[in-house]
Amino acid sequence: MRLVLASNNGKKLAELQTLFAPLPLELVTQGALGIGEAEEPHVTFVENALEKARHAAREAKAPAIADDSGLCVDALGGAPGVLSARYATLFGQPRSDADNNRVLLEQLRPHTDRRGRFVCALVAVRSADDPEPLIAFGRWDGEVLAAPRGDSGFGYDPLMWIPSLSASVAELTAADKNRLSHRAIASLQMLAMMREVWRLG
């Protein structure tokens, strides 16, 4: 089955291709099909993922899957949350991983509570009007470091410290991240539902 990924993020595509390898799926990005990005007007990961999946399915006339993920920090009331990818722009700064990380550290400076979690909502639909979307959710708890560590991954990975591993996410191998991450947790749930509900595999 060809499954349209409602994203143009190459690193996210690579992660999901690995995670979904056990099923007979061909993941193709919506950008490769000339489909523009959907609006993300909602305040929750699940609602935005559903919006993106429906948009991709409607435009491609094919099954689609969307990932909406980000970092939620307790001391900031859950921010950056659904605005994780463009957090710096809220403070008049450019949109980039480096600027997002820098702004996050600035916002956390007055706080001693550094707890947070990576969150991932995965939504898959067979069509734009699928009444039974598959919804999976993963959380990966950690603490925000005072300075970046590690060169792997993307986004906030260099700032997210996983105490049980004594490493930042950016210090992990790709294999370890694909085994332990919020996206991995959500993907395992999604694989099980695709097998059960969509009869794949």
mmCIF file of C-alpha atoms in Angstrom:
data_model
loop_
_atom_site.group_PDB
_atom_site.id
_atom_site.type_symbol
_atom_site.label_atom_id
_atom_site.label_comp_id
_atom_site.label_asym_id
_atom_site.label_seq_id
_atom_site.Cartn_x
_atom_site.Cartn_y
_atom_site.Cartn_z
ATOM 1 C CA MET A 1 0.000 0.000 0.000
ATOM 2 C CA ARG A 2 1.217 3.496 -0.789
ATOM 3 C CA LEU A 3 0.787 5.778 2.189
ATOM 4 C CA VAL A 4 1.144 9.541 1.797
ATOM 5 C CA LEU A 5 3.122 11.184 4.590
ATOM 6 C CA ALA A 6 1.673 14.594 5.375
ATOM 7 C CA SER A 7 5.112 16.137 5.819
ATOM 8 C CA ASN A 8 8.058 17.373 3.787
ATOM 9 C CA ASN A 9 10.550 16.744 6.601
ATOM 10 C CA GLY A 10 13.161 14.357 5.188
ATOM 11 C CA LYS A 11 14.474 13.358 8.613
ATOM 12 C CA LYS A 12 10.972 12.542 9.817
ATOM 13 C CA LEU A 13 10.391 10.494 6.640
ATOM 14 C CA ALA A 14 13.591 8.517 7.253
ATOM 15 C CA GLU A 15 12.584 7.764 10.863
ATOM 16 C CA LEU A 16 9.093 6.650 9.885
ATOM 17 C CA GLN A 17 10.334 4.521 6.981
ATOM 18 C CA THR A 18 12.481 2.598 9.454
ATOM 19 C CA LEU A 19 9.712 2.322 12.027
ATOM 20 C CA PHE A 20 7.132 1.143 9.491
ATOM 21 C CA ALA A 21 9.466 -1.299 7.724
ATOM 22 C CA PRO A 22 7.644 -4.374 9.162
ATOM 23 C CA LEU A 23 4.537 -3.571 7.068
ATOM 24 C CA PRO A 24 4.133 -3.657 3.261
ATOM 25 C CA LEU A 25 3.946 0.132 2.976
ATOM 26 C CA GLU A 26 5.530 2.595 0.586
ATOM 27 C CA LEU A 27 5.791 5.978 2.279
ATOM 28 C CA VAL A 28 5.845 8.986 -0.044
ATOM 29 C CA THR A 29 5.894 12.602 1.100
ATOM 30 C CA GLN A 30 3.077 14.901 0.064
ATOM 31 C CA GLY A 31 5.667 17.263 -1.400
ATOM 32 C CA ALA A 32 6.777 14.577 -3.844
ATOM 33 C CA LEU A 33 3.184 14.581 -5.111
ATOM 34 C CA GLY A 34 3.025 18.381 -5.377
ATOM 35 C CA ILE A 35 0.752 18.726 -2.360
ATOM 36 C CA GLY A 36 1.188 21.805 -0.183
ATOM 37 C CA GLU A 37 1.186 21.763 3.583
ATOM 38 C CA ALA A 38 -2.072 21.903 5.508
ATOM 39 C CA GLU A 39 -3.008 24.571 7.995
ATOM 40 C CA GLU A 40 -2.338 23.642 11.625
ATOM 41 C CA PRO A 41 -4.827 25.839 13.494
ATOM 42 C CA HIS A 42 -5.441 23.637 16.514
ATOM 43 C CA VAL A 43 -3.994 23.670 20.019
ATOM 44 C CA THR A 44 -3.492 19.903 20.346
ATOM 45 C CA PHE A 45 -1.174 17.498 18.531
ATOM 46 C CA VAL A 46 -4.010 15.064 17.771
ATOM 47 C CA GLU A 47 -6.235 17.673 16.113
ATOM 48 C CA ASN A 48 -3.390 19.018 13.974
ATOM 49 C CA ALA A 49 -2.309 15.521 12.933
ATOM 50 C CA LEU A 50 -5.880 14.693 11.907
ATOM 51 C CA GLU A 51 -6.105 17.944 9.930
ATOM 52 C CA LYS A 52 -2.866 17.158 8.099
ATOM 53 C CA ALA A 53 -3.774 13.528 7.384
ATOM 54 C CA ARG A 54 -7.182 14.462 5.973
ATOM 55 C CA HIS A 55 -5.641 17.192 3.805
ATOM 56 C CA ALA A 56 -3.025 14.844 2.329
ATOM 57 C CA ALA A 57 -5.598 12.089 1.740
ATOM 58 C CA ARG A 58 -7.993 14.515 0.072
ATOM 59 C CA GLU A 59 -5.365 15.958 -2.263
ATOM 60 C CA ALA A 60 -3.705 12.623 -3.079
ATOM 61 C CA LYS A 61 -6.940 10.598 -3.153
ATOM 62 C CA ALA A 62 -5.046 7.954 -1.213
ATOM 63 C CA PRO A 63 -4.493 6.755 2.356
ATOM 64 C CA ALA A 64 -2.378 9.153 4.402
ATOM 65 C CA ILE A 65 -0.570 9.415 7.695
ATOM 66 C CA ALA A 66 0.414 12.501 9.634
ATOM 67 C CA ASP A 67 2.742 13.071 12.538
ATOM 68 C CA ASP A 68 2.361 16.094 14.782
ATOM 69 C CA SER A 69 5.011 16.191 17.427
ATOM 70 C CA GLY A 70 6.936 18.530 19.638
ATOM 71 C CA LEU A 71 8.311 19.330 23.056
ATOM 72 C CA CYS A 72 6.134 20.153 26.068
ATOM 73 C CA VAL A 73 7.884 21.763 29.045
ATOM 74 C CA ASP A 74 6.121 21.776 32.404
ATOM 75 C CA ALA A 75 7.472 25.123 33.640
ATOM 76 C CA LEU A 76 6.245 26.814 30.441
ATOM 77 C CA GLY A 77 2.701 25.481 30.708
ATOM 78 C CA GLY A 78 3.306 22.905 27.983
ATOM 79 C CA ALA A 79 5.059 25.265 25.561
ATOM 80 C CA PRO A 80 6.476 25.129 22.956
ATOM 81 C CA GLY A 81 3.874 22.399 22.323
ATOM 82 C CA VAL A 82 2.246 22.420 18.891
ATOM 83 C CA LEU A 83 4.340 25.492 18.024
ATOM 84 C CA SER A 84 7.625 23.635 18.600
ATOM 85 C CA ALA A 85 8.838 23.884 14.998
ATOM 86 C CA ARG A 86 8.342 27.653 14.881
ATOM 87 C CA TYR A 87 8.726 28.597 18.535
ATOM 88 C CA ALA A 88 11.401 31.228 17.872
ATOM 89 C CA THR A 89 9.118 33.134 15.494
ATOM 90 C CA LEU A 90 6.804 33.914 18.426
ATOM 91 C CA PHE A 91 9.639 36.067 19.780
ATOM 92 C CA GLY A 92 10.556 37.740 16.500
ATOM 93 C CA GLN A 93 13.411 35.360 15.724
ATOM 94 C CA PRO A 94 14.043 33.282 12.570
ATOM 95 C CA ARG A 95 12.577 29.804 12.230
ATOM 96 C CA SER A 96 15.376 27.278 12.677
ATOM 97 C CA ASP A 97 16.337 24.506 15.075
ATOM 98 C CA ALA A 98 19.164 26.597 16.504
ATOM 99 C CA ASP A 99 16.927 29.622 17.112
ATOM 100 C CA ASN A 100 14.168 27.473 18.625
ATOM 101 C CA ASN A 101 16.680 25.939 21.025
ATOM 102 C CA ARG A 102 18.139 29.308 21.973
ATOM 103 C CA VAL A 103 14.716 30.856 22.628
ATOM 104 C CA LEU A 104 13.642 27.863 24.711
ATOM 105 C CA LEU A 105 16.694 28.262 26.934
ATOM 106 C CA GLU A 106 15.967 31.980 27.331
ATOM 107 C CA GLN A 107 12.376 31.279 28.363
ATOM 108 C CA LEU A 108 13.499 28.642 30.861
ATOM 109 C CA ARG A 109 16.215 30.783 32.460
ATOM 110 C CA PRO A 110 14.055 31.924 35.445
ATOM 111 C CA HIS A 111 12.837 28.387 36.169
ATOM 112 C CA THR A 112 14.394 25.561 38.166
ATOM 113 C CA ASP A 113 11.911 22.914 36.977
ATOM 114 C CA ARG A 114 13.400 21.529 33.751
ATOM 115 C CA ARG A 115 11.010 18.598 33.262
ATOM 116 C CA GLY A 116 9.466 18.051 29.866
ATOM 117 C CA ARG A 117 8.573 15.453 27.309
ATOM 118 C CA PHE A 118 8.633 14.838 23.624
ATOM 119 C CA VAL A 119 5.113 14.115 22.382
ATOM 120 C CA CYS A 120 4.018 12.479 19.126
ATOM 121 C CA ALA A 121 0.524 12.060 17.704
ATOM 122 C CA LEU A 122 0.230 9.813 14.652
ATOM 123 C CA VAL A 123 -3.017 9.753 12.686
ATOM 124 C CA ALA A 124 -3.717 7.534 9.680
ATOM 125 C CA VAL A 125 -6.792 7.677 7.438
ATOM 126 C CA ARG A 126 -7.858 5.510 4.510
ATOM 127 C CA SER A 127 -9.515 8.539 2.894
ATOM 128 C CA ALA A 128 -10.247 12.166 3.730
ATOM 129 C CA ASP A 129 -13.689 11.225 5.095
ATOM 130 C CA ASP A 130 -12.596 8.072 6.919
ATOM 131 C CA PRO A 131 -14.926 7.860 9.944
ATOM 132 C CA GLU A 132 -12.443 5.661 11.804
ATOM 133 C CA PRO A 133 -9.032 7.360 11.862
ATOM 134 C CA LEU A 134 -6.281 5.414 13.563
ATOM 135 C CA ILE A 135 -4.795 7.517 16.367
ATOM 136 C CA ALA A 136 -1.603 6.680 18.256
ATOM 137 C CA PHE A 137 0.165 8.728 20.908
ATOM 138 C CA GLY A 138 3.649 8.538 22.380
ATOM 139 C CA ARG A 139 5.415 10.408 25.195
ATOM 140 C CA TRP A 140 9.130 10.428 26.065
ATOM 141 C CA ASP A 141 9.995 12.068 29.377
ATOM 142 C CA GLY A 142 13.197 13.922 30.108
ATOM 143 C CA GLU A 143 14.731 17.194 31.268
ATOM 144 C CA VAL A 144 15.840 20.255 29.343
ATOM 145 C CA LEU A 145 19.598 20.817 29.556
ATOM 146 C CA ALA A 146 21.184 24.221 30.137
ATOM 147 C CA ALA A 147 23.177 23.878 26.889
ATOM 148 C CA PRO A 148 23.031 21.613 23.813
ATOM 149 C CA ARG A 149 24.814 18.251 23.829
ATOM 150 C CA GLY A 150 25.332 15.910 20.882
ATOM 151 C CA ASP A 151 25.280 16.173 17.102
ATOM 152 C CA SER A 152 22.625 13.669 16.011
ATOM 153 C CA GLY A 153 18.900 14.050 15.468
ATOM 154 C CA PHE A 154 17.093 17.309 14.867
ATOM 155 C CA GLY A 155 14.846 19.858 16.556
ATOM 156 C CA TYR A 156 15.253 19.932 20.338
ATOM 157 C CA ASP A 157 17.201 16.648 20.498
ATOM 158 C CA PRO A 158 20.446 18.345 21.720
ATOM 159 C CA LEU A 159 18.589 19.879 24.692
ATOM 160 C CA MET A 160 16.544 16.876 25.789
ATOM 161 C CA TRP A 161 18.293 14.846 28.492
ATOM 162 C CA ILE A 162 17.010 11.317 29.180
ATOM 163 C CA PRO A 163 18.062 10.519 32.785
ATOM 164 C CA SER A 164 17.626 6.759 32.440
ATOM 165 C CA LEU A 165 20.112 6.769 29.535
ATOM 166 C CA SER A 166 22.501 9.419 30.931
ATOM 167 C CA ALA A 167 22.517 11.020 27.480
ATOM 168 C CA SER A 168 20.829 13.691 25.442
ATOM 169 C CA VAL A 169 18.657 12.516 22.547
ATOM 170 C CA ALA A 170 21.250 13.989 20.174
ATOM 171 C CA GLU A 171 23.885 11.690 21.717
ATOM 172 C CA LEU A 172 21.912 8.539 20.920
ATOM 173 C CA THR A 173 22.416 6.392 17.863
ATOM 174 C CA ALA A 174 19.652 6.436 15.265
ATOM 175 C CA ALA A 175 18.893 2.818 16.161
ATOM 176 C CA ASP A 176 18.444 3.638 19.862
ATOM 177 C CA LYS A 177 16.271 6.663 19.088
ATOM 178 C CA ASN A 178 14.078 4.597 16.758
ATOM 179 C CA ARG A 179 13.670 2.043 19.531
ATOM 180 C CA LEU A 180 12.915 4.398 22.439
ATOM 181 C CA SER A 181 11.496 7.695 21.202
ATOM 182 C CA HIS A 182 8.023 9.186 21.411
ATOM 183 C CA ARG A 183 7.701 8.526 17.661
ATOM 184 C CA ALA A 184 8.755 4.908 18.182
ATOM 185 C CA ILE A 185 6.149 4.442 20.919
ATOM 186 C CA ALA A 186 3.401 5.925 18.744
ATOM 187 C CA SER A 187 4.574 3.934 15.708
ATOM 188 C CA LEU A 188 4.349 0.610 17.564
ATOM 189 C CA GLN A 189 0.760 1.423 18.502
ATOM 190 C CA MET A 190 0.028 2.436 14.891
ATOM 191 C CA LEU A 191 1.561 -0.751 13.476
ATOM 192 C CA ALA A 192 -0.657 -2.850 15.732
ATOM 193 C CA MET A 193 -3.781 -0.940 14.680
ATOM 194 C CA MET A 194 -2.913 -1.127 10.975
ATOM 195 C CA ARG A 195 -2.540 -4.887 11.292
ATOM 196 C CA GLU A 196 -5.800 -5.261 13.221
ATOM 197 C CA VAL A 197 -8.052 -2.670 11.552
ATOM 198 C CA TRP A 198 -6.552 -2.267 8.073
ATOM 199 C CA ARG A 199 -5.559 -5.944 7.874
ATOM 200 C CA LEU A 200 -2.027 -5.092 6.751
ATOM 201 C CA GLY A 201 0.898 -7.458 7.096
#
